[in-house]
PDB file of C-alpha atoms in Angstrom:
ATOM      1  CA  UNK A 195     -21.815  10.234   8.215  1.00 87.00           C
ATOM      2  CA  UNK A 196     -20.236  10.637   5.045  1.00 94.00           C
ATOM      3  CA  UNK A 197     -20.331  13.422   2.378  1.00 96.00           C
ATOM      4  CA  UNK A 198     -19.134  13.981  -0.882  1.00 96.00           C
ATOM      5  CA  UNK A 199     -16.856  18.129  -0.249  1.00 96.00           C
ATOM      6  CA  UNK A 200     -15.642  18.100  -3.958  1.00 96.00           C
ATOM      7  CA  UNK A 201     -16.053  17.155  -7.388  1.00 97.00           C
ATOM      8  CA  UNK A 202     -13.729  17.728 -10.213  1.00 96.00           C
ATOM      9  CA  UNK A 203     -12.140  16.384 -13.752  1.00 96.00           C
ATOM     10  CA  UNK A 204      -8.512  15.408 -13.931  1.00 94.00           C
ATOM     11  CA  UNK A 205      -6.348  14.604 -16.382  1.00 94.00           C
ATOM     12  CA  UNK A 206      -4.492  11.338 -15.938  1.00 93.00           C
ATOM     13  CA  UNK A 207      -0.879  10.564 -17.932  1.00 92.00           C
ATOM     14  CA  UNK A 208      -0.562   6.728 -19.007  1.00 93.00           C
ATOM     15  CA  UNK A 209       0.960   5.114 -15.842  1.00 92.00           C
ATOM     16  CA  UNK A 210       2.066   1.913 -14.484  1.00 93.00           C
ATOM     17  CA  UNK A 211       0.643   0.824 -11.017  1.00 95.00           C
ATOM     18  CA  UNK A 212       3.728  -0.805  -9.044  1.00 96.00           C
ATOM     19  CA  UNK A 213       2.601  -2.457  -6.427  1.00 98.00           C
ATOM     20  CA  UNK A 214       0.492  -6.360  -5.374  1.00 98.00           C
ATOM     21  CA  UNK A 215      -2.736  -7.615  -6.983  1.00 98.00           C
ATOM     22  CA  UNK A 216      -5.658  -9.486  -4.759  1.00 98.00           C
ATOM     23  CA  UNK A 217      -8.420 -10.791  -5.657  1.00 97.00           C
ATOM     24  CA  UNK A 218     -12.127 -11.803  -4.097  1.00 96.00           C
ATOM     25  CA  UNK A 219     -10.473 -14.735  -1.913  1.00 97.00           C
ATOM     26  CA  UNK A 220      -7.955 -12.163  -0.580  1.00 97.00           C
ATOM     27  CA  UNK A 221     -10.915  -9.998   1.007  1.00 96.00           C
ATOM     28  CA  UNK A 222     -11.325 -10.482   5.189  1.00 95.00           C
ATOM     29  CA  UNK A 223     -14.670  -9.776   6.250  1.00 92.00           C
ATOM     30  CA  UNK A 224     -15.619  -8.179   2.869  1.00 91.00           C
ATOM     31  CA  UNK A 225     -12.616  -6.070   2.922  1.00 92.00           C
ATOM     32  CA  UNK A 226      -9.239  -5.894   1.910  1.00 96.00           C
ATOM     33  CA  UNK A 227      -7.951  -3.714   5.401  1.00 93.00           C
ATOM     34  CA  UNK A 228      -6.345  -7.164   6.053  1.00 95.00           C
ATOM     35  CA  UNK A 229      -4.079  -6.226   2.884  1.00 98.00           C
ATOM     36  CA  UNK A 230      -3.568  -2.630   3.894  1.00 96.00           C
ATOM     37  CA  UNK A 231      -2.649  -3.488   7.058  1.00 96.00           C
ATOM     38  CA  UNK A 232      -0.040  -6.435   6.178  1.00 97.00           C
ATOM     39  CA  UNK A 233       1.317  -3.779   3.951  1.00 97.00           C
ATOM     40  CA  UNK A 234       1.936  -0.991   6.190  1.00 95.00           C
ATOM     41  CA  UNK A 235       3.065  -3.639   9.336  1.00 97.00           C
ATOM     42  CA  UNK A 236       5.543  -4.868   6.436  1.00 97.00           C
ATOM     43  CA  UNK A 237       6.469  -0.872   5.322  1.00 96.00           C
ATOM     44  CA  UNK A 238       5.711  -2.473   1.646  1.00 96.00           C
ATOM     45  CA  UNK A 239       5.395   1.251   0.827  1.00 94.00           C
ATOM     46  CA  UNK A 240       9.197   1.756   1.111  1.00 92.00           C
ATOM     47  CA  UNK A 241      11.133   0.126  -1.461  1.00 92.00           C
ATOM     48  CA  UNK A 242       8.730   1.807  -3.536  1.00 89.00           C
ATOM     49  CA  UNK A 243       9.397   4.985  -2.557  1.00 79.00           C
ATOM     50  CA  UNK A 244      12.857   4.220  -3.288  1.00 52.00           C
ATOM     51  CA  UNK A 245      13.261   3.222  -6.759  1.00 52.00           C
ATOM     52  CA  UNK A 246      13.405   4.912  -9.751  1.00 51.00           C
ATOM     53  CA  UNK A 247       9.904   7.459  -9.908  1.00 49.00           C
ATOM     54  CA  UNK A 248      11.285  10.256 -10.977  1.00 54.00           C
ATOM     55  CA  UNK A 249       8.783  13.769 -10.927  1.00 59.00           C
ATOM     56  CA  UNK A 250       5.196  13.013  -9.946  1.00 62.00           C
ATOM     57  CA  UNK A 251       3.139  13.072 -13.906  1.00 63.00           C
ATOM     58  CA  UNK A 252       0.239  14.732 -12.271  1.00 74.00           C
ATOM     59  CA  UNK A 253      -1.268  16.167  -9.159  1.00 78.00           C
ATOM     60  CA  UNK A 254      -1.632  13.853  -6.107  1.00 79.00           C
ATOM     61  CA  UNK A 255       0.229  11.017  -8.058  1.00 78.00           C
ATOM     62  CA  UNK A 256       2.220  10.506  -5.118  1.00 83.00           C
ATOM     63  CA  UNK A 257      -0.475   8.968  -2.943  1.00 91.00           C
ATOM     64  CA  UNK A 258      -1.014   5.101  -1.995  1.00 95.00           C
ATOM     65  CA  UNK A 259      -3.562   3.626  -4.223  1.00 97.00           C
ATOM     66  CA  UNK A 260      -6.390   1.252  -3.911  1.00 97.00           C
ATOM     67  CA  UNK A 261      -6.960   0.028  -7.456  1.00 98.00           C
ATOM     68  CA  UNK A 262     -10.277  -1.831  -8.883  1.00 97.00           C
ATOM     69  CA  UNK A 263      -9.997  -3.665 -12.021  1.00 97.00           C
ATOM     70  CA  UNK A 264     -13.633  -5.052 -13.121  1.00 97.00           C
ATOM     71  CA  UNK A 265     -14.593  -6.678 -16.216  1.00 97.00           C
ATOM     72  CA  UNK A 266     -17.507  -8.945 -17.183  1.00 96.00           C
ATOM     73  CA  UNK A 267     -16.436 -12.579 -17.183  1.00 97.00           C
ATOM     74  CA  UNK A 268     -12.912 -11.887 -15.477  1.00 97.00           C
ATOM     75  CA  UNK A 269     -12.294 -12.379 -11.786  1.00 97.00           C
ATOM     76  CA  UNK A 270     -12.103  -8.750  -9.784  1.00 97.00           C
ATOM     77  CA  UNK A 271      -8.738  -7.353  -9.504  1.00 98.00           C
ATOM     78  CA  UNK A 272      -7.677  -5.248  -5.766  1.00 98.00           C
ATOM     79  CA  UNK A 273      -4.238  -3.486  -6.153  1.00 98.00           C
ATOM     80  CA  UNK A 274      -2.473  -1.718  -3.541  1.00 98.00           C
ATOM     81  CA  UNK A 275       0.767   0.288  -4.796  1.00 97.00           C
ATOM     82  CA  UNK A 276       1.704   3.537  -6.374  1.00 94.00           C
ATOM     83  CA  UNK A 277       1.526   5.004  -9.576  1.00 92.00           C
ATOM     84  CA  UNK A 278       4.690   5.516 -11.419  1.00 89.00           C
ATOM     85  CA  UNK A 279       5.849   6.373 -15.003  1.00 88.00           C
ATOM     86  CA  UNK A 280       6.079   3.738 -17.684  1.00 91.00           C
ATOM     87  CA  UNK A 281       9.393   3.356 -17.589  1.00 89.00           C
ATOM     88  CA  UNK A 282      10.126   3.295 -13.359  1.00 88.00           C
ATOM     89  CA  UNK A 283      11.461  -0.373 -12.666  1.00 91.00           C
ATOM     90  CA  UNK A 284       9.438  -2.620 -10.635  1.00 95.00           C
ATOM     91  CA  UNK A 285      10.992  -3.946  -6.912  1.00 95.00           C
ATOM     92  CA  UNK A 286      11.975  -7.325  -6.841  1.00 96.00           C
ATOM     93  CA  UNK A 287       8.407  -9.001  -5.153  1.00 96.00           C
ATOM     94  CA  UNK A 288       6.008  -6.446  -6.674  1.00 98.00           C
ATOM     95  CA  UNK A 289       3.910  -6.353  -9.956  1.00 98.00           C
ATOM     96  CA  UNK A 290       2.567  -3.675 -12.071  1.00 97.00           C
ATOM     97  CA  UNK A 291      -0.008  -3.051 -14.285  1.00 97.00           C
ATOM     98  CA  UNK A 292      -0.317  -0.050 -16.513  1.00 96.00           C
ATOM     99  CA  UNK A 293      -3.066   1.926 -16.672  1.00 95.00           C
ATOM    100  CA  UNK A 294      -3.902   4.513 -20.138  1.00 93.00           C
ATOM    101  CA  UNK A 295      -4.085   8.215 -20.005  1.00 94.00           C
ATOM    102  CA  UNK A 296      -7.766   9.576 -19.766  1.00 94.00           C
ATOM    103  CA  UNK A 297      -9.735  11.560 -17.987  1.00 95.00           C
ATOM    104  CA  UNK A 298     -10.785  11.014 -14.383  1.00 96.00           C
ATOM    105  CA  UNK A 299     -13.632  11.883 -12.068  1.00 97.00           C
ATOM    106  CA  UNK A 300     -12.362  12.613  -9.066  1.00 96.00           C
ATOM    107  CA  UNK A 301     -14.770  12.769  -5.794  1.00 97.00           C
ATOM    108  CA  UNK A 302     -13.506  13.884  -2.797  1.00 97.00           C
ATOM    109  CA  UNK A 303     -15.301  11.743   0.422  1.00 97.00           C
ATOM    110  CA  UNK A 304     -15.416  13.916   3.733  1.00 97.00           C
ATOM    111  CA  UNK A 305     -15.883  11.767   7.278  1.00 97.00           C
ATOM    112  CA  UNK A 306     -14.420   9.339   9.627  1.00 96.00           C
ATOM    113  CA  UNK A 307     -13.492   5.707   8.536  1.00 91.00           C
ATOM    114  CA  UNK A 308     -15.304   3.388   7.732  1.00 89.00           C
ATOM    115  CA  UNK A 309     -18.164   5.057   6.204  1.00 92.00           C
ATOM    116  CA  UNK A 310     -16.040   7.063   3.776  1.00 94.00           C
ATOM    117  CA  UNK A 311     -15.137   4.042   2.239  1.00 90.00           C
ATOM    118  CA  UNK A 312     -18.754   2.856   2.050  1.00 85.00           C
ATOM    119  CA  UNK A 313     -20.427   6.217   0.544  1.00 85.00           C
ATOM    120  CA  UNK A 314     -21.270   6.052  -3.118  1.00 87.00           C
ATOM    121  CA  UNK A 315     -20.417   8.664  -5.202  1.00 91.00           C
ATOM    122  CA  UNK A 316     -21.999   7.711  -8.341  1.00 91.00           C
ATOM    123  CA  UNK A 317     -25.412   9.361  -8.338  1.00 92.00           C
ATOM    124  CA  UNK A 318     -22.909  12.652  -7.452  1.00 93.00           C
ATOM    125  CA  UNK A 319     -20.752  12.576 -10.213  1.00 94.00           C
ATOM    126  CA  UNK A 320     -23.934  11.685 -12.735  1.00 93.00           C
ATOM    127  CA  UNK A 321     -25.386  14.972 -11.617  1.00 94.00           C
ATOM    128  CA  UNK A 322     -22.065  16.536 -12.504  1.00 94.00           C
ATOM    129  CA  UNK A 323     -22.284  15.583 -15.630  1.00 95.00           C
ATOM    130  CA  UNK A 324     -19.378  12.395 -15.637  1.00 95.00           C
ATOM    131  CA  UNK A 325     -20.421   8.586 -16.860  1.00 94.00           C
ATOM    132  CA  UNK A 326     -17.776   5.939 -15.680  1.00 94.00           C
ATOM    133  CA  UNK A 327     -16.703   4.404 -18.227  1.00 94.00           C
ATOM    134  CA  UNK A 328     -14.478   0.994 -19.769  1.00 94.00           C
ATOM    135  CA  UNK A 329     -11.323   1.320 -21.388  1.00 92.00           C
ATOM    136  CA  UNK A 330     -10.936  -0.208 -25.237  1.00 91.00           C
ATOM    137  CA  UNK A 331     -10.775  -3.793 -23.454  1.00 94.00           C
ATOM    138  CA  UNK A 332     -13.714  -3.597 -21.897  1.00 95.00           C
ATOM    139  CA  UNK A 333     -12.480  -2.847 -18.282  1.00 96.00           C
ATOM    140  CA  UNK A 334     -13.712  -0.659 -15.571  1.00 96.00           C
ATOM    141  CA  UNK A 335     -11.415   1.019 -13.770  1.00 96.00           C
ATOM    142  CA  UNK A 336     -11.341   3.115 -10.512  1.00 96.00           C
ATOM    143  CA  UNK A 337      -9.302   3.227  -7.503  1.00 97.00           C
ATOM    144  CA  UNK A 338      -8.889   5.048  -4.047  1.00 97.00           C
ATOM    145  CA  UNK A 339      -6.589   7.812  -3.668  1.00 96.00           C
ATOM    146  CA  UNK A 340      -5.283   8.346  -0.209  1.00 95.00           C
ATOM    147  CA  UNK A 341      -3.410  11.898  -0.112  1.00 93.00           C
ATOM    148  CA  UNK A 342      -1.178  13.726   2.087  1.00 90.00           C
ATOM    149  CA  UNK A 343      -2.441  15.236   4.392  1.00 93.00           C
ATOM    150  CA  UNK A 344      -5.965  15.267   3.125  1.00 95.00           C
ATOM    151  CA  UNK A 345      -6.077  11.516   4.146  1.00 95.00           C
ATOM    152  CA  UNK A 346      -3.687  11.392   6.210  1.00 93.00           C
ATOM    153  CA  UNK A 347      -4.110  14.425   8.650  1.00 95.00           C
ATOM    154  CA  UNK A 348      -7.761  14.136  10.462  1.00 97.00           C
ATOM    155  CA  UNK A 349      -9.296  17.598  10.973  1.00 97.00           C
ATOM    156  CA  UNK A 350     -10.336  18.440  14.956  1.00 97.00           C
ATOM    157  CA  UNK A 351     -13.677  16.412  14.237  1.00 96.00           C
ATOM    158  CA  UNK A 352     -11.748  13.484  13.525  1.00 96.00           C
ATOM    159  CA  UNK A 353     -12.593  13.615   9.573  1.00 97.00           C
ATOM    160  CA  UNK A 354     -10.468  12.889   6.405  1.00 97.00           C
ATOM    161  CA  UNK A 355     -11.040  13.041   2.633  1.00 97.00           C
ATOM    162  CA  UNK A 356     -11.015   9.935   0.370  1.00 97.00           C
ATOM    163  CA  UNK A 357     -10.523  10.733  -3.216  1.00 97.00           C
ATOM    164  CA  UNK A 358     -12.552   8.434  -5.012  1.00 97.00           C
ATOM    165  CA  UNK A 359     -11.413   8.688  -8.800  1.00 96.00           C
ATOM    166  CA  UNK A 360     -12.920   7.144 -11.533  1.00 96.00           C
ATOM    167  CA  UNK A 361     -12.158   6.491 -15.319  1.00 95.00           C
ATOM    168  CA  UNK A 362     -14.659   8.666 -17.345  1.00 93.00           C
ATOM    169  CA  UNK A 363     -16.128  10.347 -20.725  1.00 73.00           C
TER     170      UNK A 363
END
């Protein structure tokens, strides 16, 4: 069982997302694990961590990101990269997308996978005050945030966190 260990506001630089877009038809089983997978059987993740990134622009920056891009009337966008400044190149067989500075919600999601990635942290971060919200086109934007070693280092139960981060007022 999942549960939501922390809440907080962070403040997020403009930065561009370097990484591969997917869409609906991309999805196995629901999911895009299928995507996360091919990516780390493929060590995607290096040539990224490679180029030209320069210092991290804010806390936890450095993490592999899950991106959702949602907008009424446009097909759903998955990315799976890293955030980098504006001006970092992009590796020959990636994209990127850039994403404005704002302030984020950020909801840290306690358990074992896959429920962490099924808990909903919405009615939690209404009660703390934070309303997702779109950017001046219209788009919602959130993503997952999968930090060292709060991800990636299980704690003797087995459990990680998730940071669940979300564009807001």
């Amino acid at each position: 069982m999942a549960e939501i260990k922390r809440v907080y506001r962070q403040t997020m630089p403009a930065v561009k997302l370097v990484g591969r877009c997917y869409r609906e038809e991309d999805k196995e089983n629901g999911v895009f694990a299928n995507k996360w997978g091919e990516w780390f059987q493929n060590d995607r993740f290096a040539p990224l961590q490679l180029s030209d990134a320069g210092e991290e622009p804010f806390e936890d920056c450095d993490a592999c990101i899950g991106l959702c891009r949602c907008k009424e009337g446009e097909p759903f966008q998955y990315w799976i990269g890293v955030f980098m400044p504006l001006d970092a190149s992009v590796p020959d067989g990636y994209d990127s997308i850039v994403l404005d500075a704002g302030d984020i919600a950020v909801c840290w999601v306690y358990g074992k996978e896959p429920d962490i990635y099924t808990h909903c942290c919405m009615s939690r971060l209404e009660e703390e005050g934070f309303a997702w919200k779109a950017d001046k086109d219209g788009v919602m934007w959130c993503f997952e945030r999968y930090s060292c070693p709060r991800f990636t280092t299980p704690d003797e139960e087995g459990n990680v966190i998730l940071d669940m981060c979300f564009y807001v007022k």
